[in-house]
XYZ file of C-alpha atoms in Angstrom:
482
model
C 6.205 -43.360 36.534
C 6.697 -39.693 35.814
C 5.218 -38.143 32.735
C 7.479 -36.103 30.467
C 6.698 -33.928 27.459
C 4.309 -31.109 26.956
C 0.806 -30.323 28.161
C -1.501 -33.093 26.759
C -3.308 -31.878 23.661
C -6.837 -32.501 25.081
C -5.909 -30.415 28.146
C -4.461 -27.743 25.846
C -7.708 -27.615 23.836
C -9.936 -27.392 26.928
C -7.872 -24.626 28.540
C -7.430 -22.939 25.167
C -11.146 -22.528 24.603
C -11.529 -21.231 28.214
C -8.659 -18.863 27.516
C -10.184 -17.408 24.375
C -13.428 -17.003 26.189
C -11.532 -15.158 29.002
C -9.870 -12.828 26.517
C -13.185 -12.153 24.771
C -14.864 -11.291 28.034
C -11.931 -9.133 29.112
C -12.113 -7.117 25.880
C -15.903 -6.873 26.079
C -15.849 -5.654 29.689
C -12.648 -3.635 29.808
C -14.387 -0.330 29.972
C -15.881 -1.405 33.383
C -12.416 -1.753 34.876
C -10.301 1.228 36.168
C -8.061 2.200 33.134
C -5.112 3.105 35.460
C -4.120 0.547 38.031
C -5.049 1.626 41.524
C -2.493 -0.476 43.420
C 0.467 0.888 45.436
C 4.167 0.017 44.809
C 4.855 -3.548 46.084
C 1.159 -4.692 46.248
C 1.543 -7.210 43.475
C 4.842 -8.629 44.724
C 3.549 -9.066 48.242
C 0.822 -11.397 46.950
C 3.176 -13.673 45.056
C 5.395 -16.401 46.740
C 9.139 -15.933 46.924
C 9.896 -19.386 45.585
C 8.786 -21.037 42.393
C 6.453 -24.059 42.817
C 8.321 -27.401 42.965
C 5.406 -29.254 41.414
C 3.099 -28.240 38.541
C -0.049 -26.333 39.384
C -3.510 -26.591 38.023
C -4.572 -23.949 35.462
C -7.521 -23.142 37.647
C -5.170 -21.921 40.310
C -3.111 -19.969 37.731
C -6.308 -18.377 36.341
C -7.440 -17.508 39.905
C -4.243 -15.674 40.593
C -4.339 -13.960 37.258
C -7.790 -12.530 38.188
C -7.051 -11.737 41.776
C -3.461 -10.584 41.728
C -2.392 -9.603 38.190
C -5.517 -7.896 36.900
C -5.760 -5.335 39.829
C -2.137 -4.365 38.985
C -2.883 -3.812 35.325
C -2.991 -0.445 33.566
C -5.266 -1.334 30.645
C -3.778 -0.072 27.441
C -6.627 -1.539 25.496
C -9.153 0.515 27.493
C -11.177 3.070 25.441
C -10.333 5.736 28.003
C -6.574 5.146 27.867
C -5.597 8.567 26.438
C -2.097 8.881 27.778
C 1.324 8.765 26.116
C 0.754 7.317 22.541
C -1.579 4.490 23.008
C -0.802 1.065 21.643
C -4.041 -0.909 21.341
C -4.179 -4.431 20.209
C -6.955 -5.343 17.800
C -8.611 -8.790 17.597
C -6.860 -10.025 14.442
C -3.520 -8.913 15.936
C -4.138 -10.751 19.169
C -5.001 -13.969 17.225
C -1.839 -13.563 15.171
C 0.197 -13.304 18.401
C -1.289 -16.549 19.535
C -0.293 -18.214 16.223
C 3.224 -16.664 16.420
C 3.630 -18.273 19.802
C 2.386 -21.623 18.551
C 4.698 -21.503 15.507
C 7.656 -20.368 17.772
C 9.937 -19.876 14.763
C 13.269 -18.110 14.658
C 13.408 -15.948 11.525
C 17.159 -15.376 11.561
C 17.648 -16.869 8.093
C 15.416 -17.281 5.067
C 16.080 -21.030 5.536
C 15.053 -20.989 9.133
C 11.579 -19.922 8.166
C 10.948 -18.909 4.546
C 7.408 -17.747 5.271
C 8.570 -15.332 7.906
C 11.210 -13.810 5.689
C 9.010 -13.412 2.602
C 5.950 -12.316 4.469
C 8.020 -9.561 6.072
C 9.075 -8.365 2.531
C 5.430 -8.427 1.307
C 3.817 -6.674 4.154
C 6.401 -3.932 4.336
C 5.960 -3.396 0.653
C 2.268 -3.027 1.298
C 2.950 -0.542 4.142
C 5.359 1.401 1.987
C 2.722 1.904 -0.711
C 0.121 2.793 1.832
C 2.424 5.512 3.181
C 3.235 6.772 -0.318
C 6.956 6.069 -0.034
C 8.830 5.422 -3.249
C 10.346 2.048 -4.294
C 13.826 3.214 -3.172
C 13.053 2.413 0.380
C 13.554 -1.106 1.809
C 12.083 -2.106 5.182
C 12.839 -4.275 8.209
C 10.849 -5.013 11.324
C 12.379 -4.501 14.780
C 10.704 -4.405 18.165
C 10.425 -0.669 19.043
C 11.243 2.724 17.662
C 14.209 2.984 20.024
C 15.726 -0.103 18.319
C 14.889 1.115 14.864
C 16.491 4.510 15.517
C 19.554 2.971 17.113
C 20.041 0.949 13.920
C 19.626 3.991 11.789
C 22.232 5.860 13.781
C 24.546 2.918 13.537
C 24.106 2.843 9.754
C 24.715 6.686 9.612
C 27.953 6.097 11.466
C 28.866 3.252 9.148
C 28.309 5.476 6.149
C 31.367 7.540 7.078
C 33.687 5.589 4.713
C 37.062 7.023 5.801
C 36.453 6.420 9.531
C 36.451 2.536 9.125
C 34.408 2.315 12.351
C 33.320 -1.322 11.743
C 36.958 -2.441 11.825
C 38.587 0.042 14.158
C 35.727 1.308 16.406
C 35.785 4.637 18.004
C 37.443 4.117 21.315
C 41.145 5.306 21.788
C 41.499 6.871 18.351
C 43.131 10.246 17.762
C 42.997 10.032 13.896
C 39.358 11.071 13.618
C 37.148 13.922 14.787
C 34.442 13.350 17.310
C 31.097 12.535 15.834
C 28.163 14.912 16.070
C 24.439 14.070 15.829
C 21.694 16.654 15.688
C 18.039 16.601 16.799
C 15.532 19.195 18.001
C 15.072 20.018 21.621
C 11.770 18.070 21.479
C 13.205 14.894 19.967
C 12.547 11.574 21.656
C 14.971 10.270 24.288
C 15.634 7.246 22.103
C 17.879 9.446 20.048
C 20.118 10.007 23.038
C 20.000 6.333 23.974
C 20.914 5.377 20.376
C 23.905 7.747 20.563
C 24.977 6.219 23.863
C 24.639 2.715 22.465
C 26.759 3.303 19.279
C 29.529 5.092 21.036
C 28.697 8.701 20.070
C 27.788 9.547 23.661
C 25.600 12.341 25.008
C 28.254 14.934 24.333
C 27.946 14.001 20.733
C 24.295 14.985 20.507
C 23.481 18.590 19.857
C 19.975 19.792 20.369
C 18.620 22.376 17.939
C 16.201 25.143 19.044
C 12.592 25.050 18.023
C 10.070 27.695 16.918
C 6.786 28.724 18.513
C 5.201 25.494 17.107
C 7.919 23.342 18.707
C 9.380 22.517 15.253
C 13.162 22.462 14.632
C 14.564 25.735 13.101
C 16.533 24.796 9.957
C 18.708 27.871 10.071
C 19.765 26.999 13.598
C 20.692 23.522 12.407
C 22.765 24.974 9.607
C 24.571 27.259 12.014
C 25.323 24.410 14.437
C 26.707 22.208 11.712
C 29.055 24.915 10.460
C 30.210 25.843 13.939
C 30.923 22.223 14.802
C 32.857 21.649 11.554
C 35.020 24.662 12.352
C 35.822 23.117 15.749
C 36.856 19.731 14.252
C 33.653 17.746 14.857
C 32.314 15.355 12.288
C 28.581 15.971 11.692
C 27.168 12.630 10.549
C 23.516 12.358 11.325
C 20.428 14.596 11.707
C 17.190 13.277 13.194
C 14.022 15.119 12.143
C 10.785 14.374 13.913
C 7.301 13.990 12.352
C 5.098 13.977 15.471
C 7.179 14.750 18.571
C 6.429 12.905 21.774
C 5.325 15.956 23.700
C 3.098 17.812 21.264
C 3.219 15.963 17.874
C 5.003 18.944 16.262
C 6.282 18.464 12.778
C 9.854 19.332 11.835
C 10.261 20.972 8.375
C 11.800 17.805 6.829
C 12.182 19.299 3.271
C 14.292 22.148 4.474
C 16.304 19.886 6.793
C 16.892 17.448 3.983
C 18.350 20.204 1.821
C 20.918 21.001 4.480
C 21.772 17.332 4.957
C 22.349 16.858 1.203
C 24.611 19.959 1.077
C 26.687 18.721 4.075
C 26.554 14.994 3.134
C 24.907 14.037 6.408
C 22.579 11.036 7.007
C 18.944 12.138 7.551
C 16.824 9.891 9.785
C 13.127 10.775 10.221
C 11.376 9.749 13.497
C 7.720 9.321 12.476
C 7.058 6.514 15.024
C 3.564 7.732 16.079
C 2.508 10.244 13.379
C 3.746 8.322 10.332
C 0.826 5.863 10.432
C -1.587 8.718 9.927
C -0.021 9.259 6.509
C -2.056 6.387 5.147
C -5.060 8.754 5.343
C -5.226 10.630 1.948
C -5.615 14.090 3.408
C -2.737 13.484 5.768
C -0.147 12.490 3.080
C 1.496 15.915 3.722
C 3.061 14.290 6.905
C 5.547 12.504 4.608
C 6.564 15.704 2.784
C 10.360 15.715 2.518
C 10.667 12.116 3.683
C 11.470 11.121 0.148
C 14.865 12.637 0.720
C 15.566 10.775 3.978
C 18.058 8.033 4.338
C 15.902 6.237 6.928
C 12.464 6.575 8.476
C 10.933 4.819 11.529
C 7.192 4.115 11.747
C 5.486 2.083 14.477
C 2.420 0.056 13.397
C 2.018 -0.864 17.075
C 1.371 2.800 17.960
C -1.609 3.747 15.742
C -2.337 0.842 13.503
C -3.763 -1.518 16.150
C -0.997 -4.076 15.911
C -0.116 -5.562 19.375
C 3.084 -4.173 20.790
C 5.839 -4.647 19.675
C 6.394 -3.965 15.970
C 8.405 -1.080 14.629
C 9.464 -0.580 10.984
C 12.646 0.995 9.743
C 12.654 2.057 6.084
C 16.011 2.932 4.542
C 17.349 3.862 1.138
C 20.753 2.611 2.271
C 20.047 -1.063 2.750
C 23.689 -1.940 1.851
C 25.051 0.388 4.492
C 22.756 -1.126 7.174
C 23.945 -4.587 6.188
C 27.570 -3.503 6.156
C 27.159 -2.215 9.703
C 25.900 -5.541 11.083
C 26.500 -8.474 8.780
C 28.580 -11.355 10.146
C 28.348 -14.847 8.690
C 29.189 -17.684 11.055
C 29.865 -21.032 9.277
C 26.844 -22.721 10.795
C 24.638 -19.949 9.279
C 25.827 -20.402 5.698
C 23.248 -21.742 3.309
C 23.131 -22.335 -0.484
C 20.413 -19.671 -0.706
C 22.227 -16.795 0.982
C 22.989 -14.919 -2.242
C 19.353 -14.974 -3.468
C 17.288 -14.305 -0.413
C 16.947 -11.819 2.478
C 18.508 -13.060 5.770
C 17.185 -10.420 8.185
C 19.806 -11.362 10.826
C 22.266 -9.471 8.629
C 20.566 -6.064 9.230
C 20.654 -5.737 12.998
C 22.082 -6.824 16.323
C 19.569 -9.640 16.711
C 20.212 -13.145 15.524
C 16.865 -14.581 16.754
C 13.786 -12.915 15.317
C 10.053 -13.395 16.151
C 7.433 -13.812 13.431
C 6.206 -10.183 13.882
C 5.067 -9.673 10.307
C 2.250 -12.242 10.859
C 0.337 -9.767 13.065
C 0.808 -6.875 10.660
C -0.412 -9.089 7.839
C -3.491 -10.172 9.844
C -4.399 -6.604 10.789
C -4.140 -5.183 7.296
C -5.999 -8.035 5.729
C -8.793 -8.051 8.329
C -9.526 -4.322 8.332
C -8.265 -3.511 4.801
C -6.504 -0.240 3.920
C -9.838 1.613 3.811
C -10.825 0.248 7.195
C -7.586 1.409 8.789
C -7.927 4.821 7.105
C -11.472 5.274 8.349
C -10.504 4.452 11.997
C -7.495 6.817 11.981
C -9.616 9.554 10.322
C -12.171 9.216 13.065
C -9.410 9.609 15.665
C -8.242 12.776 13.937
C -11.779 14.132 14.024
C -12.170 13.328 17.711
C -8.842 14.982 18.491
C -9.959 18.182 16.695
C -13.369 18.014 18.524
C -11.709 17.781 21.902
C -9.228 20.673 21.153
C -12.250 22.776 20.040
C -13.808 22.355 23.519
C -10.595 23.461 25.136
C -10.435 26.549 22.830
C -14.009 27.485 23.537
C -13.704 27.198 27.348
C -12.111 30.216 29.106
C -11.125 27.972 32.039
C -8.540 26.177 29.768
C -6.020 26.983 26.998
C -4.264 25.114 24.271
C -0.489 25.060 24.668
C 0.383 23.689 21.211
C -0.990 23.238 17.731
C -3.112 20.090 17.146
C -1.938 18.627 13.823
C -3.043 15.151 14.699
C -5.138 13.805 17.573
C -3.071 14.896 20.526
C -4.178 17.900 22.498
C -1.866 19.753 24.827
C -3.617 21.984 27.209
C -3.824 23.309 30.796
C -6.328 24.833 33.141
C -6.074 28.632 33.729
C -8.248 29.579 36.672
C -8.678 33.320 36.844
C -7.617 33.570 40.493
C -4.185 32.082 39.847
C -1.558 34.650 38.791
C 1.835 33.037 38.687
C 3.249 30.236 36.488
C 4.466 28.255 39.397
C 0.950 28.170 40.988
C -0.473 27.251 37.570
C 1.927 24.324 37.246
C 1.096 23.064 40.689
C -2.678 23.441 40.007
C -2.432 21.488 36.695
C -0.284 18.729 38.119
C -2.830 18.278 40.934
C -5.659 18.439 38.336
C -4.092 15.684 36.199
C -3.442 13.444 39.240
C -7.024 13.863 40.464
C -8.260 13.002 36.957
C -6.224 9.831 36.879
C -7.106 8.866 40.384
C -10.705 8.464 39.394
C -9.650 5.380 37.393
C -12.118 6.463 34.646
C -9.641 8.004 32.292
C -5.817 8.045 31.973
C -3.938 11.110 30.816
C -0.198 11.944 30.746
C 1.767 15.231 30.905
C 4.761 17.047 29.464
C 6.277 20.525 29.975
C 6.153 23.089 27.055
C 8.110 26.272 27.627
C 8.205 25.466 31.354
C 4.436 25.108 31.581
C 2.958 21.939 33.062
C 0.955 20.538 30.122
C -1.758 17.924 30.235
C -1.953 15.671 27.110
C -5.001 13.836 25.750
C -4.404 11.406 22.901
C -7.099 9.712 20.813
C -5.627 6.712 19.099
C -7.176 3.562 20.644
C -9.168 1.295 18.372
C -11.996 1.070 20.992
C -12.113 4.851 21.641
C -15.290 6.463 20.380
C -16.888 9.930 20.639
C -18.664 8.968 23.851
C -15.311 8.175 25.552
C -13.849 11.573 24.503
C -17.058 13.226 25.857
C -16.659 11.327 29.100
C -13.037 12.358 29.476
C -14.018 16.020 28.880
C -16.782 15.672 31.601
C -14.307 14.167 34.082
C -11.781 16.934 33.447
C -14.408 19.628 34.088
C -15.645 17.811 37.216
C -12.205 17.501 38.774
C -11.476 21.050 37.755
C -14.489 22.312 39.778
C -13.612 20.156 42.757
C -9.982 21.550 42.717
C -11.245 25.164 42.433
C -13.655 24.676 45.365
């Protein structure tokens, strides 16, 4: 007779203990692995069968394939020498919370569908709001990533144009309204463009504003663009200011931008996805200057607060507008409590919602506010330390200010005279550094210059790892020069 139902509890316990041991060993020995996967395209797929197994397989076999096929194809984001992009490292308490979240397997669409999920989200986001120094006028909601948070902010900005009645009439095929215009700096994240595409504004509706020598938006250029567009019949409706751009972590002058938005009655959204978390550090509170005037702000605890990906927070002062943009109440979702509780399904495109607040709660409680501050403060110190090495070495140069822990630099060998040759040299240098498997860096382009980026934000990254990265950079530089 066939057995039905789930994995037997005794088997689950046995494998579960082995699984925790495996994760613990993985985290303990992760620095011994190549940080960047060394496989070639297709290597993983070729080792996996084309058809799913007809009968269940033993966990021993699954574990074996995990170790022999999956692990070699992993780029280890939890590695202390992962210094590319904006690192998202998972801390121990966050990992345990993810395990619990999977075990609970709730759908937090309604308060009724899981009261603890709804109310814990309110509590933890109020904690985070106070940690960041935001005033009580802001209300928060958890989404998956900053791209989703920003898209919802843009949708709310669009909904705030009362006379356009976009919720009812949409945008397509209308000749009774002007085309919408959204503004962001030349260095704004690509999620701004994707959000504009998603909500029907389109790429032609996004206008990029020039930046200064520090790669920060120039407010006067924003003002000029808005006035010019209004004279041509466009409807300016949203400005996105960035606190910590993706390329260089430059900071837009939010206070000045906010003044323009207020004068022109335009929604101000602040993208502080990476840098915002650093504002919990007392001496970094200035990062939030001007954000008190914003209509919405996005901050990602999964970027620099050691919460496993994904967890992004949107704070807004226009909660009612966000709800108006998305709220639909099907009969089967009506409950006697709806008027007295927060049903998070009303504030976004998702109906189903994971128990994400659990891992934020675990992380804040385990480390404490002071523990998180100390860790981020150390990353800031290490970022400044690395940038000082670049400044002091005539073989290299900084290509952007270092307000946080991201250093943008390049090599400048004396024998290379043209920008094109410098770009080629630095691209080869970064590729050679990454091919060692000992450290992982990423790149951007600033003023046409190929720029290597080193980011210190991983919870396992210590001074010795930054020193090792600097040693590898110098070694590969010397090899390339020879």
